[in-house]
Short mmCIF file of C-alpha atoms in Angstrom, two decimals:
data_model
loop_
_atom_site.label_atom_id
_atom_site.label_comp_id
_atom_site.label_asym_id
_atom_site.label_seq_id
_atom_site.Cartn_x
_atom_site.Cartn_y
_atom_site.Cartn_z
CA MET A 1 -52.92 -58.28 13.34
CA ASP A 2 -53.19 -62.01 12.54
CA SER A 3 -52.84 -63.27 8.95
CA ASP A 4 -56.60 -63.55 8.27
CA ASP A 5 -57.34 -60.04 9.58
CA CYS A 6 -54.37 -58.70 7.61
CA ALA A 7 -55.69 -60.31 4.43
CA LYS A 8 -59.17 -58.82 4.90
CA LYS A 9 -57.94 -55.29 5.56
CA THR A 10 -55.02 -55.08 3.15
CA GLY A 11 -56.06 -57.31 0.27
CA LEU A 12 -52.95 -59.44 0.80
CA SER A 13 -53.26 -63.22 0.65
CA ALA A 14 -52.45 -64.98 3.93
CA ALA A 15 -51.16 -68.02 2.06
CA ARG A 16 -48.96 -65.90 -0.17
CA LEU A 17 -47.62 -63.92 2.80
CA SER A 18 -46.61 -67.29 4.25
CA ARG A 19 -44.80 -67.96 0.97
CA MET A 20 -43.03 -64.61 1.39
CA HIS A 21 -41.91 -65.64 4.87
CA ASP A 22 -40.44 -68.88 3.55
CA THR A 23 -38.66 -66.98 0.76
CA LEU A 24 -37.10 -64.46 3.15
CA LEU A 25 -36.16 -67.20 5.58
CA ARG A 26 -33.89 -68.70 2.91
CA HIS A 27 -31.74 -65.56 3.07
CA VAL A 28 -31.17 -65.87 6.83
CA GLY A 29 -28.36 -68.02 8.14
CA PRO A 30 -24.57 -68.32 8.43
CA GLY A 31 -22.75 -66.57 5.59
CA ARG A 32 -25.92 -64.70 4.56
CA LEU A 33 -27.90 -62.51 6.97
CA PRO A 34 -28.41 -62.94 10.73
CA GLY A 35 -31.92 -61.54 10.38
CA LEU A 36 -34.25 -59.00 8.78
CA VAL A 37 -37.52 -57.14 9.23
CA ALA A 38 -40.03 -56.81 6.38
CA VAL A 39 -43.15 -54.63 6.43
CA ILE A 40 -45.93 -54.17 3.90
CA GLY A 41 -48.47 -51.43 4.60
CA ARG A 42 -51.63 -51.33 2.49
CA ARG A 43 -55.01 -49.65 2.99
CA GLY A 44 -54.32 -48.77 6.60
CA GLY A 45 -53.23 -52.25 7.65
CA GLU A 46 -49.82 -53.83 7.70
CA HIS A 47 -48.04 -57.15 7.61
CA VAL A 48 -44.80 -57.40 9.62
CA ASP A 49 -42.31 -60.26 9.50
CA ALA A 50 -39.25 -60.25 11.78
CA ILE A 51 -36.87 -63.15 11.11
CA GLY A 52 -33.61 -64.23 12.72
CA THR A 53 -31.40 -62.37 15.19
CA LEU A 54 -29.67 -59.00 15.54
CA ALA A 55 -26.24 -60.55 14.90
CA PHE A 56 -24.63 -63.88 14.12
CA ASP A 57 -23.12 -63.98 17.60
CA ARG A 58 -26.18 -62.76 19.49
CA GLU A 59 -29.38 -64.67 20.22
CA VAL A 60 -31.46 -61.52 20.58
CA PRO A 61 -34.29 -61.91 18.05
CA MET A 62 -35.14 -59.40 15.35
CA ARG A 63 -38.22 -57.33 16.25
CA ARG A 64 -40.23 -54.74 14.40
CA ASP A 65 -38.60 -52.04 16.57
CA THR A 66 -35.01 -53.13 15.77
CA ILE A 67 -32.85 -50.15 14.81
CA PHE A 68 -30.99 -50.24 11.47
CA ARG A 69 -28.59 -48.00 9.58
CA LEU A 70 -30.56 -46.72 6.60
CA ALA A 71 -27.66 -46.02 4.23
CA SER A 72 -29.07 -44.48 1.03
CA VAL A 73 -32.70 -45.05 2.02
CA ALA A 74 -32.11 -41.75 3.85
CA LYS A 75 -31.90 -39.86 0.54
CA PRO A 76 -35.70 -39.47 0.15
CA ILE A 77 -35.86 -38.12 3.72
CA THR A 78 -33.23 -35.50 2.90
CA ALA A 79 -35.17 -34.59 -0.24
CA VAL A 80 -38.35 -34.07 1.81
CA ALA A 81 -36.39 -31.80 4.18
CA ALA A 82 -35.24 -29.71 1.20
CA MET A 83 -38.79 -29.53 -0.17
CA ILE A 84 -40.01 -28.12 3.16
CA LEU A 85 -37.59 -25.21 2.72
CA LEU A 86 -38.64 -24.82 -0.91
CA GLU A 87 -42.28 -24.51 0.14
CA GLU A 88 -41.28 -21.84 2.65
CA CYS A 89 -39.35 -20.01 -0.12
CA LYS A 90 -36.13 -20.24 1.86
CA LEU A 91 -34.77 -22.12 -1.14
CA ARG A 92 -35.79 -21.96 -4.80
CA LEU A 93 -35.31 -24.82 -7.25
CA ASP A 94 -33.47 -22.85 -9.92
CA ASP A 95 -31.52 -20.46 -7.71
CA PRO A 96 -27.73 -20.86 -7.57
CA ILE A 97 -26.44 -22.32 -4.32
CA ASP A 98 -23.40 -19.98 -4.26
CA ASP A 99 -24.63 -17.69 -1.48
CA LEU A 100 -25.19 -20.53 1.00
CA LEU A 101 -22.38 -22.73 -0.29
CA PRO A 102 -19.65 -20.29 -1.35
CA GLU A 103 -17.19 -23.17 -1.49
CA LEU A 104 -18.90 -24.20 -4.74
CA ALA A 105 -18.97 -20.79 -6.43
CA ARG A 106 -17.18 -20.27 -9.75
CA ARG A 107 -16.76 -23.97 -10.47
CA ARG A 108 -14.23 -25.46 -12.85
CA VAL A 109 -15.13 -28.56 -14.88
CA LEU A 110 -12.78 -31.27 -16.12
CA ARG A 111 -12.12 -31.00 -19.85
CA THR A 112 -12.67 -34.77 -20.06
CA ILE A 113 -13.39 -37.26 -17.31
CA ASP A 114 -9.84 -38.63 -17.60
CA SER A 115 -8.15 -35.21 -17.52
CA GLU A 116 -5.71 -34.20 -14.84
CA LEU A 117 -7.27 -32.10 -12.08
CA ASP A 118 -5.88 -28.84 -13.48
CA ASP A 119 -7.10 -29.51 -17.03
CA THR A 120 -10.42 -27.71 -16.69
CA VAL A 121 -12.83 -25.28 -18.29
CA PRO A 122 -15.21 -22.83 -16.54
CA ALA A 123 -18.66 -24.07 -15.57
CA LYS A 124 -21.29 -22.75 -17.98
CA ARG A 125 -23.55 -21.85 -15.06
CA ALA A 126 -23.82 -22.17 -11.30
CA ILE A 127 -25.05 -25.30 -9.54
CA THR A 128 -28.71 -24.97 -8.50
CA VAL A 129 -30.91 -26.58 -5.85
CA ARG A 130 -32.61 -28.52 -8.65
CA ASP A 131 -29.22 -29.91 -9.69
CA LEU A 132 -28.68 -31.26 -6.18
CA LEU A 133 -32.11 -32.87 -5.92
CA THR A 134 -31.81 -34.45 -9.36
CA PHE A 135 -28.16 -35.52 -8.84
CA ARG A 136 -26.99 -33.39 -11.76
CA SER A 137 -24.60 -31.11 -9.86
CA GLY A 138 -21.40 -32.49 -11.41
CA TYR A 139 -20.34 -34.20 -8.18
CA GLY A 140 -20.86 -37.90 -7.55
CA GLU A 141 -19.59 -41.44 -7.83
CA VAL A 142 -17.06 -40.84 -10.60
CA ALA A 143 -16.10 -44.54 -10.53
CA PHE A 144 -19.18 -45.24 -12.67
CA LEU A 145 -17.64 -43.02 -15.39
CA SER A 146 -13.92 -43.79 -15.04
CA PRO A 147 -12.77 -45.82 -12.02
CA THR A 148 -9.07 -44.99 -12.41
CA CYS A 149 -9.20 -41.33 -13.44
CA PRO A 150 -7.32 -38.64 -11.46
CA LEU A 151 -10.56 -37.20 -10.07
CA GLN A 152 -11.63 -40.57 -8.68
CA ARG A 153 -8.23 -41.01 -7.02
CA ALA A 154 -8.53 -37.54 -5.48
CA LEU A 155 -12.02 -38.31 -4.18
CA VAL A 156 -10.81 -41.52 -2.57
CA ASP A 157 -7.86 -39.71 -0.96
CA ALA A 158 -10.32 -37.22 0.56
CA ARG A 159 -12.61 -40.04 1.78
CA LEU A 160 -15.54 -38.68 -0.20
CA PRO A 161 -16.94 -41.64 -2.20
CA LEU A 162 -19.45 -44.19 -0.94
CA SER A 163 -16.71 -46.73 -0.43
CA ALA A 164 -15.24 -44.59 2.38
CA PHE A 165 -18.52 -45.14 4.32
CA THR A 166 -18.22 -42.10 6.57
CA PHE A 167 -16.50 -38.78 6.00
CA PRO A 168 -14.26 -38.17 9.04
CA GLY A 169 -14.61 -34.39 9.32
CA THR A 170 -17.28 -31.74 9.85
CA ALA A 171 -19.77 -30.40 7.31
CA ASP A 172 -17.58 -27.34 6.72
CA GLN A 173 -14.54 -29.55 6.18
CA PHE A 174 -16.56 -31.67 3.77
CA MET A 175 -17.45 -28.60 1.73
CA GLN A 176 -13.82 -27.45 1.73
CA CYS A 177 -12.73 -30.85 0.38
CA ILE A 178 -15.43 -30.76 -2.30
CA GLY A 179 -14.61 -27.18 -3.18
CA ARG A 180 -10.98 -28.02 -3.96
CA LEU A 181 -12.01 -30.46 -6.69
CA PRO A 182 -13.37 -29.78 -10.18
CA LEU A 183 -16.74 -31.01 -11.41
CA ALA A 184 -16.89 -34.23 -13.41
CA HIS A 185 -19.30 -32.60 -15.88
CA GLN A 186 -21.16 -29.38 -16.50
CA PRO A 187 -24.04 -28.66 -14.06
CA GLY A 188 -27.29 -30.16 -15.32
CA GLU A 189 -25.59 -32.25 -17.99
CA ARG A 190 -25.93 -35.77 -16.57
CA TRP A 191 -26.97 -37.74 -13.47
CA LEU A 192 -24.22 -38.90 -11.12
CA TYR A 193 -25.01 -40.84 -7.98
CA HIS A 194 -24.75 -39.96 -4.30
CA MET A 195 -22.67 -36.86 -3.57
CA SER A 196 -25.34 -34.31 -4.45
CA ALA A 197 -27.36 -35.61 -1.48
CA GLU A 198 -24.40 -34.96 0.83
CA ILE A 199 -24.15 -31.38 -0.42
CA LEU A 200 -27.93 -30.98 -0.12
CA GLY A 201 -27.74 -31.91 3.56
CA VAL A 202 -25.25 -29.09 4.19
CA LEU A 203 -27.42 -26.68 2.19
CA ILE A 204 -30.47 -27.56 4.33
CA ALA A 205 -28.53 -26.87 7.52
CA ARG A 206 -27.26 -23.51 6.33
CA ALA A 207 -30.60 -22.41 4.86
CA SER A 208 -32.52 -23.35 8.00
CA GLY A 209 -29.95 -22.08 10.51
CA MET A 210 -30.15 -25.45 12.28
CA SER A 211 -28.17 -28.65 12.18
CA LEU A 212 -29.51 -31.20 9.69
CA ALA A 213 -30.37 -33.50 12.58
CA ASP A 214 -32.33 -30.81 14.42
CA PHE A 215 -34.18 -29.72 11.29
CA MET A 216 -35.20 -33.26 10.39
CA ARG A 217 -36.25 -33.98 13.97
CA GLU A 218 -38.32 -30.79 14.33
CA ARG A 219 -39.94 -30.76 10.88
CA ILE A 220 -40.26 -34.47 10.00
CA PHE A 221 -39.53 -37.00 12.75
CA GLN A 222 -41.38 -35.43 15.68
CA PRO A 223 -44.52 -34.49 13.71
CA LEU A 224 -44.72 -38.02 12.29
CA GLY A 225 -43.85 -39.77 15.55
CA MET A 226 -40.65 -41.25 14.09
CA ARG A 227 -39.12 -41.52 17.53
CA ASP A 228 -36.35 -43.97 16.62
CA THR A 229 -35.00 -42.08 13.59
CA GLY A 230 -31.91 -39.88 13.88
CA PHE A 231 -28.14 -39.68 13.64
CA THR A 232 -27.39 -41.09 17.10
CA VAL A 233 -28.72 -43.82 19.38
CA ALA A 234 -29.10 -43.49 23.15
CA THR A 235 -26.87 -45.84 25.11
CA THR A 236 -30.00 -47.31 26.73
CA GLN A 237 -31.31 -48.30 23.27
CA LEU A 238 -28.09 -49.82 21.97
CA ASP A 239 -29.35 -53.36 22.57
CA ARG A 240 -31.94 -52.77 19.82
CA VAL A 241 -29.36 -52.01 17.10
CA ALA A 242 -28.65 -54.66 14.47
CA THR A 243 -24.99 -55.44 13.74
CA CYS A 244 -23.81 -54.33 10.29
CA TYR A 245 -21.94 -56.77 8.03
CA GLN A 246 -20.23 -56.72 4.66
CA THR A 247 -19.70 -59.33 1.94
CA ASP A 248 -16.23 -59.63 0.46
CA PHE A 249 -16.27 -58.88 -3.27
CA SER A 250 -13.85 -61.69 -4.16
CA THR A 251 -14.43 -64.44 -1.58
CA GLY A 252 -18.05 -63.89 -0.60
CA ALA A 253 -17.13 -64.08 3.09
CA VAL A 254 -19.46 -62.17 5.42
CA THR A 255 -17.74 -60.21 8.19
CA VAL A 256 -18.59 -57.30 10.50
CA LEU A 257 -18.29 -54.00 8.63
CA GLU A 258 -15.28 -52.13 9.91
CA GLY A 259 -16.14 -48.64 11.08
CA ALA A 260 -19.81 -49.50 11.68
CA SER A 261 -19.67 -50.70 15.27
CA ASN A 262 -22.87 -50.10 17.19
CA GLU A 263 -21.04 -48.16 19.91
CA LEU A 264 -20.11 -45.44 17.41
CA LEU A 265 -23.81 -44.57 17.10
CA THR A 266 -23.88 -43.34 20.70
CA ARG A 267 -21.28 -40.64 20.00
CA PRO A 268 -22.13 -37.17 18.65
CA CYS A 269 -22.27 -37.30 14.85
CA THR A 270 -19.46 -35.17 13.40
CA PHE A 271 -20.86 -35.07 9.87
CA GLU A 272 -24.64 -35.41 9.55
CA SER A 273 -24.80 -36.99 6.13
CA GLY A 274 -27.66 -36.08 3.82
CA ALA A 275 -26.88 -39.22 1.84
CA GLY A 276 -27.46 -41.44 4.87
CA ASP A 277 -24.09 -42.58 6.16
CA GLN A 278 -25.22 -42.63 9.80
CA LEU A 279 -28.98 -42.06 9.84
CA VAL A 280 -30.76 -44.87 11.68
CA SER A 281 -34.41 -45.86 11.84
CA THR A 282 -36.88 -48.70 12.27
CA ALA A 283 -39.24 -50.41 9.87
CA ASP A 284 -42.24 -48.80 11.59
CA ASP A 285 -40.76 -45.30 11.36
CA LEU A 286 -40.14 -45.74 7.64
CA LEU A 287 -43.66 -47.10 7.20
CA VAL A 288 -45.04 -43.88 8.69
CA PHE A 289 -42.78 -41.79 6.45
CA GLY A 290 -43.95 -43.77 3.43
CA ARG A 291 -47.60 -43.35 4.38
CA MET A 292 -47.06 -39.61 4.58
CA MET A 293 -45.75 -39.60 1.02
CA LEU A 294 -48.51 -41.98 -0.14
CA ASN A 295 -51.09 -39.60 1.37
CA GLY A 296 -49.78 -36.62 -0.57
CA GLY A 297 -47.62 -35.18 2.21
CA ALA A 298 -50.04 -35.65 5.13
CA TYR A 299 -50.23 -38.19 7.95
CA GLY A 300 -52.94 -38.05 10.58
CA LYS A 301 -53.31 -34.40 11.61
CA GLU A 302 -49.85 -33.49 10.35
CA ARG A 303 -49.02 -32.10 6.93
CA ILE A 304 -45.32 -32.21 6.08
CA LEU A 305 -45.59 -31.18 2.40
CA SER A 306 -48.29 -30.23 -0.04
CA ARG A 307 -49.70 -32.84 -2.41
CA LEU A 308 -48.27 -30.89 -5.34
CA SER A 309 -44.76 -31.03 -3.89
CA ILE A 310 -45.01 -34.82 -3.55
CA GLU A 311 -46.22 -35.02 -7.15
CA LEU A 312 -43.25 -32.95 -8.29
CA MET A 313 -40.79 -35.08 -6.33
CA THR A 314 -42.17 -38.25 -7.88
CA THR A 315 -42.14 -37.07 -11.50
CA ASP A 316 -39.19 -38.16 -13.65
CA GLN A 317 -36.90 -35.15 -14.14
CA LEU A 318 -34.31 -36.69 -16.49
CA SER A 319 -34.26 -36.55 -20.27
CA ALA A 320 -33.49 -39.58 -22.41
CA GLN A 321 -30.17 -37.99 -23.34
CA GLN A 322 -29.22 -37.51 -19.69
CA LYS A 323 -30.03 -41.13 -18.90
CA ALA A 324 -28.00 -42.34 -21.88
CA SER A 325 -24.94 -40.44 -20.63
CA SER A 326 -25.32 -41.52 -16.99
CA PRO A 327 -23.94 -45.03 -16.33
CA PHE A 328 -25.26 -46.86 -13.29
CA PHE A 329 -26.38 -50.43 -12.59
CA GLU A 330 -26.88 -52.55 -15.69
CA ASN A 331 -30.15 -51.71 -17.51
CA PHE A 332 -31.16 -49.37 -14.68
CA TRP A 333 -32.51 -46.61 -16.92
CA ASP A 334 -34.54 -49.03 -19.07
CA SER A 335 -37.34 -48.86 -16.51
CA ARG A 336 -36.32 -46.12 -14.06
CA GLY A 337 -36.28 -42.38 -13.82
CA TRP A 338 -35.20 -39.93 -11.13
CA GLY A 339 -37.35 -37.25 -9.59
CA LEU A 340 -36.34 -34.97 -6.71
CA GLY A 341 -34.42 -37.31 -4.43
CA VAL A 342 -36.25 -40.51 -5.36
CA SER A 343 -36.12 -43.19 -8.03
CA ILE A 344 -39.30 -43.72 -10.05
CA VAL A 345 -40.42 -46.79 -12.00
CA THR A 346 -41.24 -45.73 -15.56
CA ARG A 347 -41.94 -49.06 -17.30
CA ARG A 348 -43.36 -52.40 -16.22
CA ASP A 349 -40.67 -55.04 -16.75
CA ASP A 350 -40.96 -57.10 -13.55
CA VAL A 351 -43.59 -58.23 -11.05
CA ALA A 352 -42.77 -55.33 -8.74
CA SER A 353 -42.16 -52.72 -11.45
CA VAL A 354 -45.39 -50.76 -11.25
CA PRO A 355 -45.07 -47.43 -13.09
CA GLY A 356 -45.16 -44.57 -10.61
CA ARG A 357 -43.69 -46.62 -7.76
CA PHE A 358 -41.03 -44.51 -6.06
CA GLY A 359 -38.41 -44.75 -3.31
CA TRP A 360 -34.84 -45.98 -3.00
CA ASP A 361 -32.51 -48.71 -1.75
CA GLY A 362 -29.58 -48.64 0.68
CA ALA A 363 -26.16 -50.24 0.51
CA PHE A 364 -26.79 -52.34 3.64
CA SER A 365 -29.74 -54.26 2.11
CA THR A 366 -32.34 -51.72 3.18
CA SER A 367 -35.16 -50.87 0.77
CA PHE A 368 -38.11 -48.45 0.83
CA TYR A 369 -40.76 -47.85 -1.85
CA VAL A 370 -44.21 -46.32 -2.12
CA ASP A 371 -46.71 -47.49 -4.75
CA PRO A 372 -49.61 -45.05 -5.29
CA HIS A 373 -51.34 -47.37 -7.77
CA GLU A 374 -51.48 -50.28 -5.33
CA GLN A 375 -51.80 -47.97 -2.30
CA MET A 376 -48.86 -49.77 -0.74
CA VAL A 377 -45.69 -48.98 1.22
CA GLY A 378 -42.98 -51.60 1.54
CA VAL A 379 -39.92 -51.61 3.81
CA LEU A 380 -37.13 -54.14 4.07
CA MET A 381 -34.53 -53.74 6.81
CA ALA A 382 -31.34 -55.82 6.90
CA GLN A 383 -27.69 -55.00 7.59
CA CYS A 384 -25.23 -56.47 5.13
CA ARG A 385 -23.40 -54.72 2.30
CA PRO A 386 -23.53 -57.00 -0.77
CA GLY A 387 -20.45 -58.31 -2.52
CA ALA A 388 -21.37 -56.93 -5.95
CA LEU A 389 -22.60 -53.65 -7.43
CA ARG A 390 -26.20 -54.73 -7.75
CA LEU A 391 -29.28 -55.11 -5.58
CA PRO A 392 -28.83 -58.07 -3.23
CA PRO A 393 -31.08 -61.08 -3.88
CA VAL A 394 -32.94 -60.59 -0.58
CA VAL A 395 -34.15 -57.15 -1.77
CA LEU A 396 -35.29 -58.50 -5.14
CA ASP A 397 -37.06 -61.45 -3.52
CA PHE A 398 -38.77 -59.25 -0.95
CA TRP A 399 -40.35 -57.07 -3.62
CA THR A 400 -41.38 -59.99 -5.80
CA SER A 401 -42.91 -61.63 -2.72
CA ALA A 402 -44.69 -58.46 -1.66
CA TYR A 403 -46.39 -58.01 -5.02
CA GLN A 404 -47.29 -61.66 -5.56
CA ALA A 405 -49.15 -61.47 -2.23
CA ILE A 406 -51.66 -58.91 -3.55
CA ASP A 407 -54.98 -60.75 -3.79
CA ASP A 408 -57.42 -58.31 -5.34
#
């Protein structure tokens, strides 16, 4: 679709989309990003911008079908998978997870976050499915609470936090590692990032009797035609995979991310991470997934979830008290909430902060949001872990550029 046709169908300004291109182009180059793909879908049309190359040392250009590691953008997909099982009554939101995840039965909770691992009290109740979807299980990125506490050191030793990138064992071994550690807080007490999604992925596999990859493929990816989304990449498609980089926290140097070589994606995935450590996709596949959520769970002739389930997922589930006790990025909770597996904008404080807009961002500069008010889905795909604990500038500029392009 050329720029004039795109403007007519989507209500996006051709001139302002050109401005967006120039803005994104400033983020591409040596020491920044080799390339990126940006997509805006609105009212049945879309604008696609592929800039740069797949790697700094490769001249292969970025294309709209380039394959990227999603990182945490996978979390909404895992949440949708769980909601499918909830609709089928194979899971219930407020049921304990003990029967399917016996490793987490009879939990102990640290007396304080800085306590030694054996200084615990009994959990007041069992962890529930709702706790996992709302990230209130008691497991998570403890570094946000106390970066040097004994529990954080134990998590690092077991290669469980985000910083470890991929857990080296199987799903059962992951659960055994988790099960040996106490909770950071009582179930339901506060929000703690990331690890609940990993546990949720194992729960989905055990509840469905299938691997997480097979369940997602059969119930989400195949019905929606998301043919390039999964935990592995065929050797014949490896030339479409973007190289993954990282930015050094102290020097700012950009280097290839160790442990994220493209060749590893062709091997069987030992641990299918519900939090997104190895799930890959394309901008077009995510656009389809976003349109399904925008359309109340349906896309074309396929219905993945009911409209009411999507509405539940995208309703803020956290109390003000829980947000106040849940440290995350600076000022995050001033304008954000958390539903079932997705972040939700709750207050307008920026050009792109439209209340009700939902989705999530990934650690490799991937970003995915759906805006029911503007009838818009946006996807940014890049592959570089930033050098600070905040959204990278390219993500912020993409969303500002996407919203300033609306012309009606």
